[in-house]
Amino acid sequence: MSAFIYVLTTNGVLFLISIIFWKFPPKKINRLYGYRTPKAMQNEDIWHFANTTFNLAFLKYSGISFVFALLLASISATELTWQPMVFVALAILVSLIKTERAINENFNDEGKRIK
C-alpha cells in the first residue's frame, strides 16, 4: 500500500469524521453520537459545552495530525507502518484531555457552571 493511501485512510478519515462532528453536533443527550462521558451526560448545559469543546479540539488536532502524516509520507524513504496511527491516537487523546479539563474548569461535580 502506498504511504499516501495509508495516510488518507487513517488520518484523512479521522479528519473527515472531525468535520462531520463539527458540522453536525448532537442536539440532545444520547448514547450513540457525540462526546459521551458520564460527566458530559449529566445535563444539557454540560452536554452542549463538552460537544462544542471536543468538536473544535478534535477538528484542530486531527487536522494537524493529517498534515504531519502527509509530511511524513512525503519525506519517508521506507514504507509507513505504525507512524500515522500514532498521530491518530495523539489527536484523539489530546482532544479528550483538553475537553475533560475544560469541563472540570467550568462545571462543579453537581453539574452547575462555575464561571
PDB file of C-alpha atoms in Angstrom:
ATOM      1  CA  MET A   1       0.000   0.000   0.000  1.00  0.00           C
ATOM      2  CA  SER A   2       1.254   3.451  -0.850  1.00  0.00           C
ATOM      3  CA  ALA A   3       2.162   5.732   2.054  1.00  0.00           C
ATOM      4  CA  PHE A   4      -0.239   8.406   0.843  1.00  0.00           C
ATOM      5  CA  ILE A   5      -3.135   5.951   0.581  1.00  0.00           C
ATOM      6  CA  TYR A   6      -2.371   4.733   4.106  1.00  0.00           C
ATOM      7  CA  VAL A   7      -2.364   8.295   5.447  1.00  0.00           C
ATOM      8  CA  LEU A   8      -5.613   9.102   3.628  1.00  0.00           C
ATOM      9  CA  THR A   9      -7.331   6.028   5.060  1.00  0.00           C
ATOM     10  CA  THR A  10      -6.198   6.694   8.626  1.00  0.00           C
ATOM     11  CA  ASN A  11      -5.539  10.370   9.271  1.00  0.00           C
ATOM     12  CA  GLY A  12      -7.706  11.531   6.376  1.00  0.00           C
ATOM     13  CA  VAL A  13     -10.710   9.575   7.616  1.00  0.00           C
ATOM     14  CA  LEU A  14     -10.147  10.914  11.139  1.00  0.00           C
ATOM     15  CA  PHE A  15     -10.124  14.459   9.776  1.00  0.00           C
ATOM     16  CA  LEU A  16     -13.310  13.770   7.787  1.00  0.00           C
ATOM     17  CA  ILE A  17     -15.019  12.430  10.922  1.00  0.00           C
ATOM     18  CA  SER A  18     -13.964  15.550  12.832  1.00  0.00           C
ATOM     19  CA  ILE A  19     -15.535  17.747  10.138  1.00  0.00           C
ATOM     20  CA  ILE A  20     -18.771  15.745  10.365  1.00  0.00           C
ATOM     21  CA  PHE A  21     -18.823  16.094  14.172  1.00  0.00           C
ATOM     22  CA  TRP A  22     -18.161  19.832  13.864  1.00  0.00           C
ATOM     23  CA  LYS A  23     -20.820  20.427  11.182  1.00  0.00           C
ATOM     24  CA  PHE A  24     -23.460  18.150  12.703  1.00  0.00           C
ATOM     25  CA  PRO A  25     -23.139  18.200  16.506  1.00  0.00           C
ATOM     26  CA  PRO A  26     -25.640  16.162  18.509  1.00  0.00           C
ATOM     27  CA  LYS A  27     -28.709  18.111  19.583  1.00  0.00           C
ATOM     28  CA  LYS A  28     -29.732  16.078  22.621  1.00  0.00           C
ATOM     29  CA  ILE A  29     -28.008  13.801  25.093  1.00  0.00           C
ATOM     30  CA  ASN A  30     -27.832  10.327  23.581  1.00  0.00           C
ATOM     31  CA  ARG A  31     -25.779   7.156  23.804  1.00  0.00           C
ATOM     32  CA  LEU A  32     -24.910   6.880  20.102  1.00  0.00           C
ATOM     33  CA  TYR A  33     -23.400  10.113  18.841  1.00  0.00           C
ATOM     34  CA  GLY A  34     -21.312  12.850  20.388  1.00  0.00           C
ATOM     35  CA  TYR A  35     -18.886  13.292  23.254  1.00  0.00           C
ATOM     36  CA  ARG A  36     -20.248  10.762  25.757  1.00  0.00           C
ATOM     37  CA  THR A  37     -18.655  10.593  29.174  1.00  0.00           C
ATOM     38  CA  PRO A  38     -20.569  10.348  32.450  1.00  0.00           C
ATOM     39  CA  LYS A  39     -19.702  13.961  33.313  1.00  0.00           C
ATOM     40  CA  ALA A  40     -20.672  15.230  29.837  1.00  0.00           C
ATOM     41  CA  MET A  41     -24.038  13.490  30.052  1.00  0.00           C
ATOM     42  CA  GLN A  42     -25.023  14.981  33.440  1.00  0.00           C
ATOM     43  CA  ASN A  43     -27.178  17.726  31.937  1.00  0.00           C
ATOM     44  CA  GLU A  44     -27.861  19.601  28.698  1.00  0.00           C
ATOM     45  CA  ASP A  45     -25.563  22.526  29.552  1.00  0.00           C
ATOM     46  CA  ILE A  46     -22.529  20.298  30.080  1.00  0.00           C
ATOM     47  CA  TRP A  47     -23.524  18.211  27.031  1.00  0.00           C
ATOM     48  CA  HIS A  48     -23.505  21.196  24.670  1.00  0.00           C
ATOM     49  CA  PHE A  49     -20.349  22.649  26.211  1.00  0.00           C
ATOM     50  CA  ALA A  50     -18.485  19.315  26.038  1.00  0.00           C
ATOM     51  CA  ASN A  51     -19.511  18.625  22.455  1.00  0.00           C
ATOM     52  CA  THR A  52     -18.591  22.115  21.288  1.00  0.00           C
ATOM     53  CA  THR A  53     -15.228  21.956  23.066  1.00  0.00           C
ATOM     54  CA  PHE A  54     -14.440  18.443  21.859  1.00  0.00           C
ATOM     55  CA  ASN A  55     -15.515  19.082  18.279  1.00  0.00           C
ATOM     56  CA  LEU A  56     -13.290  22.151  17.957  1.00  0.00           C
ATOM     57  CA  ALA A  57     -10.302  20.429  19.566  1.00  0.00           C
ATOM     58  CA  PHE A  58     -10.881  17.286  17.503  1.00  0.00           C
ATOM     59  CA  LEU A  59     -11.053  19.310  14.280  1.00  0.00           C
ATOM     60  CA  LYS A  60      -7.865  21.175  15.154  1.00  0.00           C
ATOM     61  CA  TYR A  61      -5.777  18.199  16.269  1.00  0.00           C
ATOM     62  CA  SER A  62      -6.984  15.789  13.599  1.00  0.00           C
ATOM     63  CA  GLY A  63      -6.096  18.439  11.000  1.00  0.00           C
ATOM     64  CA  ILE A  64      -2.632  18.801  12.491  1.00  0.00           C
ATOM     65  CA  SER A  65      -2.327  15.010  12.579  1.00  0.00           C
ATOM     66  CA  PHE A  66      -3.315  14.785   8.913  1.00  0.00           C
ATOM     67  CA  VAL A  67      -0.792  17.424   7.837  1.00  0.00           C
ATOM     68  CA  PHE A  68       2.061  15.847   9.795  1.00  0.00           C
ATOM     69  CA  ALA A  69       1.222  12.377   8.488  1.00  0.00           C
ATOM     70  CA  LEU A  70       1.198  13.709   4.917  1.00  0.00           C
ATOM     71  CA  LEU A  71       4.578  15.350   5.519  1.00  0.00           C
ATOM     72  CA  LEU A  72       5.899  12.113   6.969  1.00  0.00           C
ATOM     73  CA  ALA A  73       4.627  10.185   3.948  1.00  0.00           C
ATOM     74  CA  SER A  74       6.294  12.605   1.553  1.00  0.00           C
ATOM     75  CA  ILE A  75       9.723  12.503   3.227  1.00  0.00           C
ATOM     76  CA  SER A  76       9.732   8.852   4.277  1.00  0.00           C
ATOM     77  CA  ALA A  77      12.172   6.656   2.388  1.00  0.00           C
ATOM     78  CA  THR A  78      10.582   3.466   3.724  1.00  0.00           C
ATOM     79  CA  GLU A  79       7.021   2.209   3.911  1.00  0.00           C
ATOM     80  CA  LEU A  80       4.977   3.649   6.781  1.00  0.00           C
ATOM     81  CA  THR A  81       3.605   1.168   9.288  1.00  0.00           C
ATOM     82  CA  TRP A  82       2.596   2.449  12.725  1.00  0.00           C
ATOM     83  CA  GLN A  83       3.650   6.110  12.496  1.00  0.00           C
ATOM     84  CA  PRO A  84       0.381   7.610  11.099  1.00  0.00           C
ATOM     85  CA  MET A  85      -1.593   5.705  13.724  1.00  0.00           C
ATOM     86  CA  VAL A  86       0.442   7.406  16.451  1.00  0.00           C
ATOM     87  CA  PHE A  87      -0.750  10.748  15.069  1.00  0.00           C
ATOM     88  CA  VAL A  88      -4.346   9.433  15.121  1.00  0.00           C
ATOM     89  CA  ALA A  89      -4.047   8.286  18.733  1.00  0.00           C
ATOM     90  CA  LEU A  90      -2.435  11.560  19.816  1.00  0.00           C
ATOM     91  CA  ALA A  91      -5.146  13.646  18.123  1.00  0.00           C
ATOM     92  CA  ILE A  92      -7.893  11.723  19.908  1.00  0.00           C
ATOM     93  CA  LEU A  93      -6.072  11.652  23.251  1.00  0.00           C
ATOM     94  CA  VAL A  94      -5.251  15.373  23.269  1.00  0.00           C
ATOM     95  CA  SER A  95      -8.850  16.232  22.300  1.00  0.00           C
ATOM     96  CA  LEU A  96     -10.203  14.086  25.146  1.00  0.00           C
ATOM     97  CA  ILE A  97      -7.819  15.531  27.726  1.00  0.00           C
ATOM     98  CA  LYS A  98      -8.495  19.137  26.701  1.00  0.00           C
ATOM     99  CA  THR A  99     -12.255  18.567  26.816  1.00  0.00           C
ATOM    100  CA  GLU A 100     -12.196  16.931  30.241  1.00  0.00           C
ATOM    101  CA  ARG A 101     -10.027  19.718  31.627  1.00  0.00           C
ATOM    102  CA  ALA A 102     -12.387  22.343  30.204  1.00  0.00           C
ATOM    103  CA  ILE A 103     -15.399  20.582  31.731  1.00  0.00           C
ATOM    104  CA  ASN A 104     -13.708  20.398  35.139  1.00  0.00           C
ATOM    105  CA  GLU A 105     -12.694  24.071  34.965  1.00  0.00           C
ATOM    106  CA  ASN A 106     -16.213  25.251  34.049  1.00  0.00           C
ATOM    107  CA  PHE A 107     -18.533  22.903  35.961  1.00  0.00           C
ATOM    108  CA  ASN A 108     -18.628  21.577  39.509  1.00  0.00           C
ATOM    109  CA  ASP A 109     -19.397  17.976  40.470  1.00  0.00           C
ATOM    110  CA  GLU A 110     -23.131  18.685  40.647  1.00  0.00           C
ATOM    111  CA  GLY A 111     -23.154  19.942  37.053  1.00  0.00           C
ATOM    112  CA  LYS A 112     -23.507  23.651  37.785  1.00  0.00           C
ATOM    113  CA  ARG A 113     -21.413  26.265  35.974  1.00  0.00           C
ATOM    114  CA  ILE A 114     -18.548  27.708  37.985  1.00  0.00           C
ATOM    115  CA  LYS A 115     -17.943  30.772  35.842  1.00  0.00           C
TER     116      LYS A 115
END
